[in-house]
CSV table of C-alpha atoms in Angstrom, one decimal:
chain,number,residue,atom,x,y,z
M,1,MET,CA,59.6,192.6,-104.7
M,2,ASN,CA,56.5,189.8,-104.7
M,3,ASP,CA,59.2,187.3,-106.0
M,4,LEU,CA,56.6,185.4,-107.7
M,5,ALA,CA,59.5,182.5,-109.4
M,6,SER,CA,59.8,181.5,-105.1
M,7,ILE,CA,56.4,180.6,-104.8
M,8,PRO,CA,55.3,177.2,-106.3
M,9,GLY,CA,52.0,177.4,-107.9
M,10,GLN,CA,52.8,180.8,-109.4
M,11,THR,CA,53.4,180.6,-112.5
M,12,LEU,CA,51.6,182.7,-115.0
M,13,MET,CA,50.7,181.7,-118.5
M,14,LEU,CA,50.0,184.6,-120.4
M,15,GLY,CA,49.0,185.1,-124.1
M,16,ILE,CA,51.0,187.1,-126.7
M,17,ASP,CA,48.6,190.1,-126.9
M,18,GLU,CA,49.8,193.6,-125.8
M,19,ALA,CA,48.4,193.3,-122.4
M,20,GLY,CA,50.6,189.7,-122.0
M,21,ILE,CA,53.4,191.0,-123.3
M,22,GLU,CA,52.7,194.2,-121.2
M,23,ARG,CA,52.2,192.7,-118.4
M,24,SER,CA,55.7,189.9,-118.8
M,25,ALA,CA,57.7,193.1,-119.4
M,26,ASN,CA,56.9,195.0,-116.3
M,27,LEU,CA,57.6,191.3,-114.2
M,28,LEU,CA,60.6,191.4,-116.0
M,29,ARG,CA,61.5,195.2,-115.2
M,30,GLY,CA,60.7,193.8,-111.5
M,31,GLY,CA,63.4,191.6,-111.2
M,32,ALA,CA,60.9,188.5,-112.0
M,33,LEU,CA,61.9,185.2,-114.2
M,34,VAL,CA,59.6,185.0,-117.5
M,35,ALA,CA,60.1,182.5,-120.7
M,36,PHE,CA,58.8,184.0,-123.8
M,37,PRO,CA,59.9,182.7,-126.9
M,38,THR,CA,62.2,183.1,-129.5
M,39,GLU,CA,62.3,181.6,-133.3
M,40,THR,CA,64.5,179.1,-132.0
M,41,VAL,CA,63.6,178.0,-128.0
M,42,TYR,CA,61.7,179.6,-125.3
M,43,GLY,CA,63.9,181.6,-123.1
M,44,LEU,CA,64.0,182.1,-119.2
M,45,GLY,CA,64.2,185.6,-119.2
M,46,ALA,CA,65.8,188.1,-116.8
M,47,ASP,CA,66.7,191.9,-116.9
M,48,ALA,CA,70.3,191.1,-117.7
M,49,THR,CA,71.7,194.8,-115.4
M,50,ASP,CA,70.1,193.4,-112.5
M,51,SER,CA,72.5,190.7,-110.5
M,52,ASP,CA,69.7,189.3,-108.2
M,53,ALA,CA,67.1,189.0,-111.2
M,54,VAL,CA,70.5,187.0,-112.8
M,55,ALA,CA,70.4,185.2,-110.0
M,56,ARG,CA,67.5,183.7,-109.9
M,57,ILE,CA,67.5,182.5,-113.4
M,58,TYR,CA,70.8,180.2,-111.7
M,59,THR,CA,69.3,179.0,-109.1
M,60,ALA,CA,65.9,178.2,-111.5
M,61,LYS,CA,68.0,176.5,-113.9
M,62,ASN,CA,70.8,174.9,-111.5
M,63,ARG,CA,72.8,176.3,-113.7
M,64,PRO,CA,76.4,176.7,-113.3
M,65,SER,CA,77.4,180.0,-112.6
M,66,PHE,CA,80.8,180.0,-114.8
M,67,ASN,CA,78.9,179.3,-118.2
M,68,PRO,CA,78.0,182.6,-119.3
M,69,LEU,CA,74.1,183.5,-120.6
M,70,ILE,CA,72.8,184.9,-123.4
M,71,ALA,CA,71.7,189.5,-123.5
M,72,HIS,CA,68.8,189.4,-126.1
M,73,VAL,CA,68.5,193.1,-127.3
M,74,PRO,CA,65.9,194.7,-129.9
M,75,GLY,CA,68.8,195.5,-132.8
M,76,LEU,CA,72.0,196.5,-133.8
M,77,ASP,CA,72.2,199.6,-132.5
M,78,ALA,CA,71.3,198.2,-128.7
M,79,ALA,CA,74.1,195.3,-129.1
M,80,ARG,CA,76.7,198.1,-129.9
M,81,ARG,CA,75.7,199.8,-126.5
M,82,GLU,CA,76.9,196.6,-125.2
M,83,GLY,CA,79.6,194.9,-126.9
M,84,VAL,CA,82.1,196.3,-128.9
M,85,PHE,CA,81.7,194.3,-133.0
M,86,ASP,CA,85.4,194.9,-135.2
M,87,GLU,CA,84.3,194.6,-138.7
M,88,ILE,CA,83.4,190.6,-138.6
M,89,ALA,CA,80.9,190.8,-135.7
M,90,LEU,CA,78.9,193.8,-138.3
M,91,ARG,CA,79.4,191.8,-141.0
M,92,LEU,CA,77.8,188.1,-139.2
M,93,ALA,CA,75.3,191.0,-137.5
M,94,ALA,CA,73.9,192.8,-140.9
M,95,ALA,CA,73.5,189.2,-142.5
M,96,PHE,CA,71.7,187.4,-140.1
M,97,TRP,CA,70.3,189.3,-137.4
M,98,PRO,CA,67.5,189.4,-136.4
M,99,GLY,CA,68.3,185.7,-136.1
M,100,PRO,CA,69.2,182.8,-135.1
M,101,LEU,CA,72.7,184.1,-134.3
M,102,THR,CA,74.8,184.5,-130.7
M,103,LEU,CA,77.9,187.2,-131.2
M,104,VAL,CA,80.5,187.0,-128.7
M,105,VAL,CA,82.1,190.3,-128.2
M,106,PRO,CA,84.5,192.2,-126.2
M,107,VAL,CA,82.5,194.3,-123.6
M,108,ALA,CA,81.7,198.2,-124.2
M,109,PRO,CA,82.6,200.6,-121.5
M,110,GLY,CA,79.1,201.2,-121.1
M,111,GLY,CA,78.0,198.1,-121.4
M,112,THR,CA,75.0,197.2,-119.1
M,113,VAL,CA,75.0,193.1,-118.5
M,114,SER,CA,75.9,192.5,-115.0
M,115,ASP,CA,78.9,190.4,-114.7
M,116,LEU,CA,77.3,187.3,-113.0
M,117,GLY,CA,75.1,187.4,-116.9
M,118,ARG,CA,78.2,187.7,-118.4
M,119,ALA,CA,80.4,185.0,-115.8
M,120,GLY,CA,82.8,188.0,-114.8
M,121,LEU,CA,84.4,187.5,-118.6
M,122,PRO,CA,85.6,190.8,-120.6
M,123,SER,CA,83.4,189.7,-123.3
M,124,VAL,CA,79.6,189.8,-123.6
M,125,ALA,CA,77.2,187.4,-125.9
M,126,LEU,CA,74.7,189.3,-127.4
M,127,ARG,CA,71.7,188.2,-130.0
M,128,VAL,CA,68.7,189.8,-132.2
M,129,PRO,CA,66.2,187.2,-132.1
M,130,ALA,CA,64.0,187.1,-135.3
M,131,SER,CA,60.8,186.2,-133.1
M,132,PRO,CA,58.1,189.5,-133.3
M,133,VAL,CA,57.1,187.9,-129.8
M,134,ALA,CA,60.7,188.5,-128.7
M,135,LEU,CA,61.4,191.9,-129.9
M,136,SER,CA,57.7,193.2,-128.8
M,137,LEU,CA,59.7,192.2,-125.2
M,138,LEU,CA,62.6,193.3,-125.4
M,139,GLU,CA,62.0,196.9,-127.1
M,140,LYS,CA,58.8,197.3,-123.8
M,141,VAL,CA,61.2,196.6,-121.4
M,142,GLY,CA,64.3,198.9,-122.8
M,143,ARG,CA,67.4,196.6,-121.4
M,144,PRO,CA,69.3,194.0,-122.5
M,145,VAL,CA,67.2,190.7,-121.4
M,146,VAL,CA,69.4,187.2,-120.6
M,147,ALA,CA,67.3,184.3,-121.6
M,148,PRO,CA,69.1,181.3,-121.8
M,149,SER,CA,67.1,178.1,-122.3
M,150,ALA,CA,63.9,177.9,-120.3
M,151,ASN,CA,64.4,174.5,-118.7
M,152,ARG,CA,66.7,172.8,-115.7
M,153,SER,CA,70.6,173.0,-116.6
M,154,GLY,CA,71.4,169.7,-118.4
M,155,ARG,CA,67.9,169.1,-119.2
M,156,VAL,CA,66.1,168.9,-123.3
M,157,SER,CA,65.8,172.7,-124.2
M,158,PRO,CA,62.0,173.6,-124.3
M,159,THR,CA,60.2,174.4,-128.6
M,160,ARG,CA,56.4,174.6,-126.7
M,161,ALA,CA,55.1,176.4,-122.9
M,162,GLU,CA,54.2,173.2,-121.8
M,163,HIS,CA,58.0,172.1,-122.0
M,164,VAL,CA,58.8,175.5,-119.9
M,165,LEU,CA,55.7,174.5,-117.3
M,166,ALA,CA,56.8,170.6,-117.0
M,167,ASP,CA,60.4,172.3,-116.1
M,168,LEU,CA,59.8,175.6,-114.0
M,169,ASP,CA,56.7,175.5,-112.8
M,170,GLY,CA,56.4,177.0,-109.8
M,171,ARG,CA,59.7,178.6,-110.3
M,172,ILE,CA,59.8,181.5,-112.7
M,173,ALA,CA,56.6,184.2,-112.2
M,174,ALA,CA,55.4,183.5,-116.1
M,175,ILE,CA,55.7,181.7,-119.8
M,176,LEU,CA,54.1,184.3,-122.6
M,177,ASN,CA,52.4,181.5,-124.7
M,178,GLY,CA,53.7,182.1,-128.4
M,179,GLY,CA,53.3,178.4,-129.0
M,180,SER,CA,55.4,176.1,-131.0
M,181,THR,CA,58.9,177.5,-131.5
M,182,SER,CA,60.0,177.3,-135.0
M,183,VAL,CA,64.4,176.5,-135.7
M,184,GLY,CA,63.8,174.1,-132.4
M,185,LEU,CA,67.4,174.3,-132.6
M,186,GLU,CA,69.8,177.1,-130.2
M,187,SER,CA,71.5,179.9,-131.9
M,188,THR,CA,75.1,179.4,-133.1
M,189,VAL,CA,77.3,180.9,-131.0
M,190,ILE,CA,80.3,183.0,-133.0
M,191,ALA,CA,83.0,184.6,-131.1
M,192,CYS,CA,84.6,187.8,-132.8
M,193,LEU,CA,87.8,188.4,-130.4
M,194,TYR,CA,91.6,188.8,-130.8
M,195,GLY,CA,90.3,190.1,-134.8
M,196,ARG,CA,88.9,186.5,-135.5
M,197,ALA,CA,85.9,184.7,-136.3
M,198,ARG,CA,85.4,181.2,-134.1
M,199,LEU,CA,82.6,179.0,-133.9
M,200,LEU,CA,81.7,178.3,-130.3
M,201,ARG,CA,78.5,176.4,-131.1
M,202,PRO,CA,76.1,174.9,-133.9
M,203,GLY,CA,72.9,176.2,-134.3
M,204,GLY,CA,70.3,177.9,-136.6
M,205,VAL,CA,72.4,179.2,-138.9
M,206,THR,CA,75.0,176.4,-140.9
M,207,ARG,CA,79.1,176.6,-141.1
M,208,GLU,CA,79.0,177.0,-144.4
M,209,VAL,CA,76.7,179.5,-144.8
M,210,ALA,CA,78.3,181.9,-142.0
M,211,GLU,CA,81.7,181.4,-143.7
M,212,ALA,CA,79.8,182.2,-147.0
M,213,VAL,CA,79.0,185.8,-145.8
M,214,LEU,CA,82.6,186.1,-143.7
M,215,GLY,CA,84.8,184.8,-146.8
M,216,PHE,CA,86.5,182.6,-145.0
M,217,ALA,CA,86.7,179.5,-142.7
M,218,PHE,CA,86.5,179.6,-139.0
M,219,ASP,CA,89.4,179.7,-137.0
M,220,THR,CA,90.2,176.4,-135.0
M,221,GLY,CA,92.6,177.2,-132.0
M,222,ASN,CA,92.4,177.8,-128.8
M,223,HIS,CA,92.7,181.2,-126.7
M,224,PRO,CA,94.7,180.9,-123.8
M,225,ASP,CA,91.9,181.1,-121.4
M,226,GLU,CA,90.2,178.5,-120.4
M,227,ALA,CA,86.7,179.4,-119.1
M,228,PRO,CA,83.9,178.9,-121.4
M,229,ILE,CA,83.2,182.1,-123.4
M,230,GLY,CA,80.1,181.9,-124.1
M,231,PRO,CA,77.2,179.3,-123.6
M,232,GLY,CA,76.5,175.7,-124.1
M,233,LEU,CA,80.0,174.9,-124.5
M,234,LEU,CA,79.8,172.4,-121.0
M,235,ALA,CA,80.1,168.5,-122.2
M,236,SER,CA,77.0,167.4,-120.7
M,237,HIS,CA,74.2,169.4,-121.6
M,238,TYR,CA,70.4,168.8,-123.1
M,239,ALA,CA,70.3,165.0,-121.3
M,240,PRO,CA,67.4,163.5,-120.9
M,241,ARG,CA,67.2,160.9,-117.3
M,242,ALA,CA,68.1,158.1,-120.0
M,243,ALA,CA,71.0,157.5,-121.4
M,244,VAL,CA,71.7,158.0,-124.7
M,245,ARG,CA,73.2,155.7,-127.2
M,246,LEU,CA,74.8,157.2,-131.0
M,247,ASP,CA,75.0,156.5,-133.9
M,248,ALA,CA,72.9,153.2,-133.1
M,249,LEU,CA,73.2,150.5,-135.8
M,250,ARG,CA,71.1,148.1,-133.7
M,251,ILE,CA,68.5,148.7,-131.5
M,252,GLU,CA,68.6,146.6,-128.4
M,253,PRO,CA,65.0,145.3,-126.8
M,254,ASP,CA,63.6,147.7,-124.3
M,255,GLU,CA,65.2,150.5,-126.0
M,256,ALA,CA,63.5,153.5,-127.7
M,257,VAL,CA,65.0,154.6,-130.5
M,258,LEU,CA,65.1,158.1,-132.3
M,259,LEU,CA,65.3,157.4,-136.4
M,260,PHE,CA,66.0,159.8,-139.3
M,261,GLY,CA,65.2,159.0,-142.5
M,262,ARG,CA,63.6,155.3,-144.1
M,263,ASP,CA,66.4,153.1,-142.9
M,264,VAL,CA,65.6,151.5,-140.2
M,265,PRO,CA,67.9,149.8,-138.2
M,266,PRO,CA,67.3,145.2,-137.0
M,267,GLY,CA,65.3,145.1,-134.2
M,268,THR,CA,63.4,148.6,-134.3
M,269,ASP,CA,60.6,147.0,-134.0
M,270,ALA,CA,60.9,145.3,-130.7
M,271,ALA,CA,61.9,149.0,-129.3
M,272,LYS,CA,59.7,150.0,-126.4
M,273,ALA,CA,59.0,153.7,-128.1
M,274,ARG,CA,60.0,154.5,-131.7
M,275,LEU,CA,60.2,158.6,-132.8
M,276,ASN,CA,61.3,159.6,-136.4
M,277,LEU,CA,62.8,163.0,-136.9
M,278,SER,CA,62.1,163.2,-140.0
M,279,GLU,CA,60.9,160.1,-142.5
M,280,THR,CA,62.1,162.2,-145.3
M,281,GLY,CA,65.2,162.9,-144.5
M,282,SER,CA,65.0,166.4,-143.8
M,283,LEU,CA,67.8,168.3,-141.9
M,284,GLU,CA,65.3,171.1,-141.0
M,285,GLU,CA,62.5,169.4,-140.0
M,286,ALA,CA,64.5,167.1,-137.5
M,287,ALA,CA,65.8,170.1,-136.3
M,288,SER,CA,62.5,171.4,-135.3
M,289,ALA,CA,61.6,168.2,-133.8
M,290,LEU,CA,64.7,166.9,-131.8
M,291,PHE,CA,64.0,168.5,-128.5
M,292,SER,CA,60.5,167.5,-128.5
M,293,ALA,CA,61.9,163.7,-129.4
M,294,LEU,CA,63.9,163.3,-127.2
M,295,ARG,CA,61.1,164.5,-124.4
M,296,HIS,CA,58.7,161.7,-125.4
M,297,LEU,CA,61.1,158.7,-125.6
M,298,ASP,CA,62.2,160.0,-122.3
M,299,ALA,CA,58.4,159.9,-120.9
M,300,ALA,CA,58.4,156.2,-122.1
M,301,GLY,CA,61.0,155.7,-119.1
M,302,THR,CA,63.0,153.6,-121.0
M,303,GLY,CA,66.7,153.6,-119.7
M,304,ILE,CA,68.1,153.9,-123.3
M,305,ILE,CA,67.8,156.3,-126.0
M,306,ALA,CA,69.4,154.9,-129.2
M,307,VAL,CA,69.8,157.0,-131.7
M,308,ALA,CA,70.1,156.3,-135.5
M,309,PRO,CA,72.9,157.9,-137.6
M,310,ILE,CA,72.1,161.3,-138.5
M,311,PRO,CA,73.8,163.1,-141.4
M,312,ARG,CA,76.5,165.7,-140.2
M,313,THR,CA,76.5,168.4,-142.8
M,314,GLY,CA,74.3,171.5,-143.0
M,315,LEU,CA,72.5,171.5,-139.3
M,316,GLY,CA,73.0,167.9,-138.9
M,317,GLU,CA,76.4,169.6,-137.7
M,318,ALA,CA,74.1,171.1,-134.7
M,319,ILE,CA,71.7,168.1,-134.1
M,320,ASN,CA,74.5,165.8,-134.0
M,321,ASP,CA,76.6,168.8,-131.5
M,322,ARG,CA,73.2,168.0,-129.0
M,323,LEU,CA,72.8,164.8,-129.7
M,324,ARG,CA,76.8,164.0,-128.0
M,325,ARG,CA,75.9,166.5,-124.8
M,326,ALA,CA,73.0,164.3,-124.1
M,327,ALA,CA,74.9,161.5,-124.3
M,328,ALA,CA,77.8,162.9,-122.1
M,329,PRO,CA,78.4,161.4,-118.1
M,330,ARG,CA,76.9,162.8,-116.2
């Protein structure tokens, strides 16, 4: 195969019409990398059954190989061919698929997701996205598609095609341009293993809503396995080039500031750049704007992005999780 992903300047920008989706599917089936929109963020897709294709994702993203990838499939039937779903997993899938939820379940005996895509683990992370474009692409590919966020590993996740191009131009074959994503945060990741449910990563489905469907709280204990069993679990993640200072109650000169709501910390007027995730205090609006805002402030060239306090309830838990990872030492 002529691997377009390795030829600088050859990343194609494709439309979401039938021709663009068909070409994207052909590229994926041929082992190339294609970024495509989901309702959460843009994913960097590869044929999950092809270890060589999966390896290209790790290369393009500079991603640690011990972090497993999410395999995207077009429906529950396809998911059950890849993983073993207990009653808990089925209940969650029925409530939230298609949607921003990833379930980590034991690998099915006939599962086709490669060992590399699962990072050698006996579990597999599966998701049925809600985006019609993504579902159409997955139907045409006819195989599971692993698709971490379409950015360099540890960098801010992309919510528009131009974000993908800025990070991965010349490193991947094509981008399926579906405009801005609607949720703006990655999927919630829940492990359904050992007869229990554990929240591994907060995201587009809130803890409160998921627990209401289950009728019980998530298990908070750790399993003896020490390797990450789901995606997005490294401490330093979603990081801009600038350092990130959380819960800033005062803004220092030459810092950029990320605001939330109408409360403005002292010193904001002297900030090098400023953006408000939601002047009305909407966590949904803030979630959708988060990654674009971090990219914009990072482009201002400041050494520090100061982040005003953001509530930790509902979607605020996921927002603060992403910000904590962005602020982690690296």
